[in-house]
Coordinates of C-alpha atoms in Angstrom, one line a residue:
X1 CA 87.7 -36.1 13.5
X2 CA 86.9 -38.9 11.1
X3 CA 86.8 -38.3 7.3
X4 CA 83.0 -38.7 7.5
X5 CA 82.7 -36.1 10.2
X6 CA 84.8 -33.7 8.2
X7 CA 82.7 -34.2 5.1
X8 CA 79.5 -33.4 7.0
X9 CA 80.7 -30.4 8.9
X10 CA 82.2 -29.0 5.7
X11 CA 78.7 -28.9 4.3
X12 CA 77.2 -27.0 7.3
X13 CA 78.0 -23.6 5.6
X14 CA 75.6 -24.5 2.8
X15 CA 72.9 -25.8 5.3
X16 CA 73.2 -22.6 7.2
X17 CA 71.9 -20.8 4.1
X18 CA 68.5 -22.5 4.6
X19 CA 66.0 -20.6 6.8
X20 CA 66.2 -22.0 10.3
X21 CA 64.9 -19.6 12.9
X22 CA 65.7 -20.9 16.4
X23 CA 62.4 -20.1 18.0
X24 CA 60.1 -20.6 15.1
X25 CA 57.1 -22.8 16.0
X26 CA 58.3 -23.3 19.6
X27 CA 55.6 -24.5 22.0
X28 CA 56.5 -24.5 25.7
X29 CA 55.0 -26.1 28.7
X30 CA 55.2 -22.9 30.7
X31 CA 55.3 -24.4 34.1
X32 CA 58.6 -22.9 34.9
X33 CA 59.7 -25.6 37.4
X34 CA 61.9 -28.7 37.3
X35 CA 64.1 -29.8 34.4
X36 CA 63.3 -28.5 31.0
X37 CA 64.0 -30.6 27.9
X38 CA 63.9 -29.1 24.4
X39 CA 62.4 -31.4 21.7
X40 CA 63.2 -30.5 18.1
X41 CA 60.7 -32.0 15.6
X42 CA 59.5 -31.7 12.1
X43 CA 56.1 -30.0 11.7
X44 CA 54.1 -32.8 10.2
X45 CA 50.6 -34.2 11.2
X46 CA 52.0 -37.0 13.4
X47 CA 54.2 -34.6 15.4
X48 CA 51.4 -32.0 15.7
X49 CA 49.3 -34.8 17.3
X50 CA 52.2 -35.7 19.7
X51 CA 52.5 -32.0 20.7
X52 CA 48.8 -31.9 21.4
X53 CA 49.0 -35.0 23.6
X54 CA 52.1 -34.0 25.5
X55 CA 50.2 -33.1 28.6
X56 CA 49.8 -36.8 29.2
X57 CA 53.6 -37.1 29.5
X58 CA 53.7 -34.0 31.7
X59 CA 51.1 -35.5 34.0
X60 CA 53.2 -38.6 34.5
X61 CA 56.5 -36.6 34.8
X62 CA 55.5 -33.4 36.8
X63 CA 59.2 -32.5 37.3
X64 CA 59.9 -32.3 33.6
X65 CA 59.0 -29.4 31.4
X66 CA 58.9 -30.0 27.6
X67 CA 59.6 -27.2 25.1
X68 CA 58.9 -28.1 21.5
X69 CA 60.7 -26.5 18.5
X70 CA 58.7 -27.4 15.5
X71 CA 59.9 -26.4 12.0
X72 CA 59.2 -27.4 8.4
X73 CA 61.2 -30.3 7.1
X74 CA 64.0 -28.5 5.3
X75 CA 64.5 -26.0 8.1
X76 CA 64.3 -28.6 10.8
X77 CA 67.0 -30.8 9.1
X78 CA 69.3 -27.9 8.7
X79 CA 69.0 -26.7 12.3
X80 CA 69.2 -30.1 13.9
X81 CA 72.2 -31.1 11.8
X82 CA 74.1 -27.8 12.5
X83 CA 73.4 -28.1 16.3
X84 CA 74.4 -31.8 16.6
X85 CA 77.5 -31.6 14.4
X86 CA 78.9 -28.7 16.4
X87 CA 77.8 -29.9 19.8
X88 CA 75.6 -26.9 20.3
X89 CA 73.5 -28.5 23.0
X90 CA 70.3 -26.6 22.2
X91 CA 68.3 -29.8 22.0
X92 CA 67.7 -32.8 24.3
X93 CA 65.5 -34.8 21.9
X94 CA 65.9 -34.6 18.1
X95 CA 63.9 -35.9 15.3
X96 CA 66.2 -37.8 12.9
X97 CA 65.8 -40.6 10.4
X98 CA 67.5 -43.7 9.0
X99 CA 69.6 -41.4 6.9
X100 CA 71.4 -39.7 9.8
X101 CA 71.3 -42.3 12.6
X102 CA 74.2 -44.7 11.7
X103 CA 76.4 -41.9 10.5
X104 CA 75.9 -39.8 13.5
X105 CA 76.3 -42.8 15.8
X106 CA 79.7 -43.5 14.2
X107 CA 80.7 -39.9 14.8
X108 CA 79.7 -40.2 18.5
X109 CA 77.0 -37.5 18.1
X110 CA 74.1 -39.7 19.5
X111 CA 73.5 -41.4 22.8
X112 CA 73.3 -45.2 22.5
X113 CA 69.6 -45.9 23.4
X114 CA 69.9 -49.6 23.7
X115 CA 70.8 -49.7 27.4
X116 CA 67.9 -47.3 28.1
X117 CA 65.5 -49.4 26.1
X118 CA 66.6 -52.7 27.6
X119 CA 66.1 -51.2 31.1
X120 CA 62.6 -50.0 30.4
X121 CA 59.9 -52.5 31.3
X122 CA 58.0 -54.0 28.3
X123 CA 59.6 -51.5 25.8
X124 CA 60.6 -54.4 23.6
X125 CA 62.8 -53.2 20.7
X126 CA 62.2 -56.5 19.0
X127 CA 58.6 -55.3 18.4
X128 CA 59.8 -52.7 16.0
X129 CA 59.3 -53.7 12.3
X130 CA 62.6 -55.4 11.4
X131 CA 63.7 -53.2 8.4
X132 CA 63.0 -50.1 10.4
X133 CA 64.9 -51.3 13.6
X134 CA 67.9 -52.4 11.5
X135 CA 68.0 -49.1 9.7
X136 CA 68.3 -47.2 13.1
X137 CA 71.0 -49.4 14.5
X138 CA 74.8 -49.1 14.6
X139 CA 77.0 -52.0 15.8
X140 CA 73.8 -53.9 16.9
X141 CA 72.4 -51.1 19.1
X142 CA 69.6 -48.7 18.4
X143 CA 70.8 -45.1 18.4
X144 CA 67.3 -43.7 17.6
X145 CA 63.9 -45.3 17.9
X146 CA 61.1 -45.0 15.4
X147 CA 58.0 -42.8 15.9
X148 CA 56.6 -43.9 12.6
X149 CA 58.0 -45.8 9.6
X150 CA 57.1 -45.6 6.0
X151 CA 57.6 -46.8 2.5
X152 CA 55.8 -45.3 -0.5
X153 CA 52.7 -46.2 -2.4
X154 CA 50.1 -44.7 -4.7
X155 CA 46.8 -43.6 -3.2
X156 CA 43.9 -43.0 -5.6
X157 CA 40.2 -42.1 -5.5
X158 CA 38.5 -45.4 -5.8
X159 CA 35.1 -43.8 -6.1
X160 CA 36.2 -41.6 -9.0
X161 CA 37.9 -44.5 -10.7
X162 CA 34.8 -46.6 -10.4
X163 CA 32.6 -43.8 -11.7
X164 CA 34.9 -43.4 -14.8
X165 CA 35.2 -47.1 -15.4
X166 CA 38.9 -47.1 -14.6
X167 CA 40.8 -49.9 -13.0
X168 CA 44.1 -49.5 -11.1
X169 CA 46.5 -52.4 -12.0
X170 CA 47.6 -54.6 -9.0
X171 CA 51.2 -53.4 -9.8
X172 CA 51.0 -50.2 -11.9
X173 CA 53.7 -49.0 -14.1
X174 CA 54.6 -45.4 -14.5
X175 CA 53.3 -45.2 -18.1
X176 CA 50.0 -46.7 -16.9
X177 CA 49.8 -44.1 -14.1
X178 CA 50.3 -41.3 -16.7
X179 CA 47.4 -42.8 -18.8
X180 CA 45.2 -43.0 -15.8
X181 CA 46.0 -39.4 -14.8
X182 CA 44.9 -38.2 -18.3
X183 CA 41.7 -40.3 -18.2
X184 CA 40.6 -39.3 -14.7
X185 CA 41.2 -35.6 -15.6
X186 CA 39.0 -36.0 -18.7
X187 CA 36.2 -37.5 -16.5
X188 CA 36.6 -34.8 -13.8
X189 CA 37.4 -31.4 -15.3
X190 CA 39.3 -29.1 -13.0
X191 CA 40.9 -31.9 -11.0
X192 CA 44.6 -32.8 -11.2
X193 CA 45.3 -36.4 -12.3
X194 CA 48.1 -36.7 -9.8
X195 CA 50.0 -34.8 -7.1
X196 CA 53.8 -35.2 -7.0
X197 CA 56.4 -33.3 -4.9
X198 CA 58.2 -30.6 -6.7
X199 CA 59.6 -28.6 -3.7
X200 CA 63.4 -28.6 -3.7
X201 CA 65.1 -30.6 -1.1
X202 CA 66.8 -34.0 -0.7
X203 CA 64.0 -35.0 1.6
X204 CA 61.3 -33.4 -0.5
X205 CA 61.2 -33.7 -4.3
X206 CA 64.2 -36.1 -4.5
X207 CA 62.4 -38.7 -2.3
X208 CA 59.8 -39.7 -4.9
X209 CA 62.0 -38.8 -7.8
X210 CA 64.8 -41.1 -6.7
X211 CA 62.5 -44.1 -6.7
X212 CA 61.5 -43.2 -10.3
X213 CA 65.2 -43.0 -11.2
X214 CA 65.8 -46.4 -9.6
X215 CA 63.0 -48.2 -11.3
X216 CA 63.9 -46.6 -14.7
X217 CA 67.3 -48.2 -14.3
X218 CA 69.2 -45.1 -13.2
X219 CA 71.6 -44.5 -10.3
X220 CA 73.7 -41.6 -8.9
X221 CA 77.1 -43.3 -9.0
X222 CA 78.5 -46.6 -10.4
X223 CA 80.6 -48.9 -8.3
X224 CA 83.7 -46.8 -9.0
X225 CA 82.0 -43.6 -7.8
X226 CA 81.6 -42.2 -11.4
X227 CA 78.7 -39.8 -11.4
X228 CA 75.7 -41.1 -13.5
X229 CA 73.2 -38.2 -13.3
X230 CA 73.6 -37.5 -17.1
X231 CA 73.1 -41.1 -18.1
X232 CA 70.3 -42.0 -20.5
X233 CA 68.4 -43.8 -17.8
X234 CA 68.4 -40.9 -15.4
X235 CA 67.5 -38.5 -18.1
X236 CA 64.5 -40.6 -19.1
X237 CA 63.3 -40.9 -15.5
X238 CA 63.6 -37.2 -14.8
X239 CA 62.0 -36.2 -18.1
X240 CA 59.1 -38.5 -17.3
X241 CA 58.6 -37.2 -13.8
X242 CA 58.8 -33.5 -14.8
X243 CA 56.5 -34.1 -17.8
X244 CA 54.0 -35.9 -15.6
X245 CA 53.8 -33.3 -13.0
X246 CA 53.7 -30.4 -15.5
X247 CA 51.0 -32.1 -17.7
X248 CA 48.8 -33.8 -15.0
X249 CA 50.0 -32.5 -11.7
X250 CA 49.0 -29.7 -9.4
X251 CA 49.3 -26.0 -10.0
X252 CA 52.5 -24.5 -8.6
X253 CA 54.1 -27.9 -8.3
X254 CA 57.6 -26.5 -8.1
X255 CA 56.9 -25.3 -4.6
X256 CA 54.7 -28.2 -3.6
X257 CA 55.9 -30.7 -1.0
X258 CA 54.4 -33.5 1.1
X259 CA 52.3 -31.1 3.2
X260 CA 50.9 -29.3 0.2
X261 CA 50.0 -32.6 -1.6
X262 CA 48.4 -33.9 1.6
X263 CA 46.2 -30.8 1.7
X264 CA 45.3 -30.9 -2.0
X265 CA 44.5 -34.6 -2.1
X266 CA 42.6 -34.4 1.1
X267 CA 40.5 -31.6 -0.3
X268 CA 39.6 -33.6 -3.4
X269 CA 41.8 -31.6 -5.8
X270 CA 43.8 -34.6 -7.1
X271 CA 42.8 -38.1 -8.1
X272 CA 46.1 -39.8 -7.3
X273 CA 49.1 -39.1 -5.1
X274 CA 52.4 -41.0 -5.0
X275 CA 54.2 -40.5 -1.7
X276 CA 54.9 -41.8 1.8
X277 CA 52.7 -44.5 3.2
X278 CA 52.4 -42.3 6.3
X279 CA 49.9 -40.2 4.3
X280 CA 47.2 -42.4 5.7
X281 CA 47.0 -40.4 8.9
X282 CA 45.7 -37.5 6.7
X283 CA 43.8 -39.0 3.8
X284 CA 41.9 -41.4 6.1
X285 CA 41.0 -38.9 8.7
X286 CA 37.4 -37.7 8.4
X287 CA 38.4 -34.5 10.1
X288 CA 41.1 -33.7 7.6
X289 CA 40.1 -35.3 4.4
X290 CA 37.0 -35.5 2.2
X291 CA 38.5 -38.7 0.7
X292 CA 38.4 -40.7 3.9
X293 CA 36.9 -44.1 3.1
X294 CA 37.0 -43.5 -0.7
X295 CA 40.7 -44.4 -1.2
X296 CA 42.4 -47.3 -2.9
X297 CA 46.1 -48.1 -2.5
X298 CA 48.5 -49.6 -5.0
X299 CA 52.3 -50.3 -4.8
X300 CA 54.8 -47.8 -5.9
X301 CA 54.8 -47.7 -9.7
X302 CA 57.6 -49.5 -11.5
X303 CA 59.3 -49.7 -14.9
X304 CA 62.3 -52.0 -14.9
X305 CA 62.2 -53.4 -11.3
X306 CA 59.9 -55.6 -9.3
X307 CA 59.2 -52.9 -6.6
X308 CA 59.9 -49.2 -6.3
X309 CA 59.1 -48.1 -2.7
X310 CA 61.4 -46.4 -0.3
X311 CA 62.2 -47.1 3.4
X312 CA 62.2 -44.2 5.8
X313 CA 61.5 -43.6 9.4
X314 CA 61.1 -40.5 11.5
X315 CA 62.7 -41.4 14.7
X316 CA 63.8 -39.8 18.0
X317 CA 67.3 -39.6 19.3
X318 CA 69.3 -37.9 22.1
X319 CA 72.3 -35.7 21.1
X320 CA 75.5 -36.6 23.0
X321 CA 75.6 -32.9 24.0
X322 CA 72.3 -33.1 25.9
X323 CA 72.6 -32.3 29.6
X324 CA 69.4 -34.3 30.4
X325 CA 69.6 -37.7 28.7
X326 CA 67.6 -39.5 31.4
X327 CA 64.7 -37.1 31.1
X328 CA 65.0 -37.1 27.3
X329 CA 64.7 -40.9 27.3
X330 CA 61.6 -40.8 29.5
X331 CA 60.0 -38.5 26.8
X332 CA 61.1 -40.7 23.9
X333 CA 59.9 -43.9 25.7
X334 CA 56.5 -42.2 26.2
X335 CA 56.2 -41.3 22.6
X336 CA 57.3 -44.6 21.1
X337 CA 55.9 -47.0 23.6
X338 CA 53.4 -49.8 22.8
X339 CA 50.7 -47.8 24.7
X340 CA 51.0 -44.6 22.7
X341 CA 48.6 -45.8 19.9
X342 CA 45.9 -46.3 22.5
X343 CA 46.4 -42.7 23.7
X344 CA 46.2 -41.4 20.1
X345 CA 43.1 -43.5 19.5
X346 CA 41.3 -42.3 22.7
X347 CA 42.0 -38.6 22.0
X348 CA 42.1 -38.4 18.2
X349 CA 40.9 -41.6 16.6
X350 CA 42.5 -44.8 15.4
X351 CA 43.1 -43.4 11.9
X352 CA 45.6 -41.0 13.5
X353 CA 47.8 -43.7 15.0
X354 CA 51.4 -43.4 13.7
X355 CA 51.9 -46.3 11.2
X356 CA 54.8 -48.5 10.2
X357 CA 56.7 -48.6 13.6
X358 CA 55.6 -51.5 15.8
X359 CA 54.3 -54.9 14.7
X360 CA 52.0 -54.9 17.7
X361 CA 50.1 -51.9 16.4
X362 CA 48.9 -54.0 13.5
X363 CA 47.6 -56.6 15.9
X364 CA 45.2 -54.3 17.7
X365 CA 41.7 -55.2 16.5
X366 CA 40.4 -51.7 16.4
X367 CA 43.4 -50.5 14.4
X368 CA 43.2 -53.4 12.1
X369 CA 39.6 -52.5 11.3
X370 CA 40.5 -48.9 10.5
X371 CA 43.6 -49.9 8.6
X372 CA 42.1 -52.6 6.5
X373 CA 42.6 -50.8 3.2
X374 CA 46.2 -49.7 3.8
X375 CA 47.8 -52.0 6.4
X376 CA 48.8 -54.7 4.0
X377 CA 50.1 -52.3 1.3
X378 CA 52.1 -50.4 3.9
X379 CA 53.8 -53.5 5.3
X380 CA 54.4 -55.1 1.9
X381 CA 56.0 -51.9 0.6
X382 CA 58.3 -51.7 3.6
X383 CA 59.3 -55.4 3.3
X384 CA 60.2 -55.0 -0.4
X385 CA 62.1 -51.7 0.1
X386 CA 65.7 -52.8 -0.6
X387 CA 68.1 -52.4 -3.4
X388 CA 67.7 -56.0 -4.6
X389 CA 64.1 -55.3 -5.5
X390 CA 64.1 -51.7 -6.4
X391 CA 67.4 -51.1 -8.4
X392 CA 68.8 -52.6 -11.6
X393 CA 72.5 -52.1 -11.1
X394 CA 75.0 -52.2 -8.2
X395 CA 75.9 -49.0 -6.4
X396 CA 78.5 -48.1 -3.8
X397 CA 76.1 -46.5 -1.4
X398 CA 73.1 -47.5 0.8
X399 CA 69.7 -45.9 0.4
X400 CA 66.8 -45.8 -1.9
X401 CA 65.2 -42.3 -1.8
X402 CA 68.5 -41.0 -0.4
X403 CA 72.2 -41.8 -0.5
X404 CA 73.5 -42.7 2.9
X405 CA 76.6 -40.5 2.6
X406 CA 77.2 -37.3 4.6
X407 CA 77.5 -35.2 1.4
X408 CA 73.9 -36.0 0.4
X409 CA 72.3 -33.2 2.5
X410 CA 74.2 -30.7 0.4
X411 CA 74.4 -32.6 -2.9
X412 CA 70.7 -33.7 -2.8
X413 CA 69.5 -30.2 -1.9
X414 CA 71.5 -28.7 -4.9
X415 CA 70.2 -31.3 -7.3
X416 CA 66.7 -30.9 -5.9
X417 CA 66.9 -27.2 -6.7
X418 CA 67.8 -28.0 -10.3
X419 CA 64.8 -30.4 -10.7
X420 CA 62.4 -27.8 -9.1
X421 CA 63.6 -25.2 -11.6
X422 CA 63.0 -27.6 -14.4
X423 CA 59.4 -28.2 -13.1
X424 CA 58.9 -24.5 -13.0
X425 CA 60.1 -24.2 -16.6
X426 CA 63.0 -22.0 -15.7
X427 CA 65.6 -24.4 -17.2
X428 CA 65.5 -27.4 -19.4
X429 CA 65.9 -31.0 -18.2
X430 CA 69.3 -31.1 -20.0
X431 CA 70.5 -28.0 -18.2
X432 CA 69.3 -29.3 -14.8
X433 CA 71.0 -32.6 -15.2
X434 CA 74.2 -31.2 -16.6
X435 CA 74.6 -29.1 -13.5
X436 CA 73.5 -31.9 -11.3
X437 CA 76.2 -34.1 -12.9
X438 CA 78.9 -31.6 -12.1
X439 CA 77.8 -31.5 -8.4
X440 CA 77.8 -35.2 -8.3
X441 CA 81.2 -35.5 -10.0
X442 CA 82.8 -33.4 -7.2
X443 CA 81.4 -35.7 -4.6
X444 CA 82.4 -38.9 -6.5
X445 CA 86.0 -37.6 -7.0
X446 CA 86.5 -37.3 -3.2
X447 CA 85.5 -41.0 -2.8
X448 CA 87.7 -42.0 -5.7
X449 CA 90.6 -40.1 -4.1
X450 CA 89.9 -41.9 -0.8
X451 CA 89.9 -45.3 -2.5
X452 CA 93.2 -44.5 -4.3
X453 CA 94.8 -43.4 -1.0
X454 CA 93.6 -46.6 0.7
X455 CA 95.1 -48.8 -2.0

């Protein structure tokens, strides 16, 4: 096995400590005939919609049964990683991201999807938004394909801002956001000024927090893999984030993740929310949100950088251990095809169409009308989501809201737990970052040893 494979499999013991029940959330086709493929997904609104629409796929492929295993994000990551890394073979389609794809492709854990895509009429991988397509490629081929893509931005209640005489800057800074949170709370007693993730996890609270660290001038490692989590820049960023969510954020923020913030903001309990641009599927849905049609959108807040958004995509891949790759591709092609937005629109409405994946989606007149408020901010955020625009100092790793190294699933989860404890008031910021620094030093030293051996 490669060194990268060894690093990742070594962390599986820690991942196994996370809850990951095999059958939790499973939805089955129940027909009992033909080939059955098992599709492991994250239980988010877009995937809930896909599960609800899956009969359309079944009607077109009557010999293929589809069983879904839908789990919360942290549990889904742990279970999928453990299965794929060990060749477990439980799943035929897996939901992965631009964090895993290239690493897993290098390890031989994923099926190369480029030949399948090229052989599928009018599938057109060039239609995928370029930064997203590139982030899911290895040696020029796509090893997973995007279901939706996202950066991050700030949504706010335009109606409440107008009523209070408040104006959102075209490019807000984090100190300005803090001032606005205090002002809107004063004008709307009982409402949180902002919602921010506090739930521990490298894909939960560390996603927004890492962008704050970046724009404050911080980084996880310097170019020589010296850990930097106890640097003044990181301390200032983390202190700001924790203070903001404690002073102006939602109750119980330490256990609040994306789904909880989506619910709170959608129910009118918060005036702002900084998070993934894919939130529009919830906050602009009249069925799910009282804020639909009342929202304004601003770029991710900054401090020392020109931009501060992240780049992320939930995508679909086929584990190399799948016994049914052809049927798995048929399902993936159905869910990521140019026609899928029309199915979603017909059954659920245009505001529920998965965003940030295909450029052609933004050329559909009906979608353009619905997305008028958020389409341009979404695409602009994705285009600016690179280290040249969002970081102040060079780093030895790729990634913005994550580090594209195998150890980050474990390291990020451990650090996220420290930050969550600080938000809960269980430990101080200094205690959280001192422990986080020790975790990071262990990882950095392994890369330093590798560099020394190579030289």
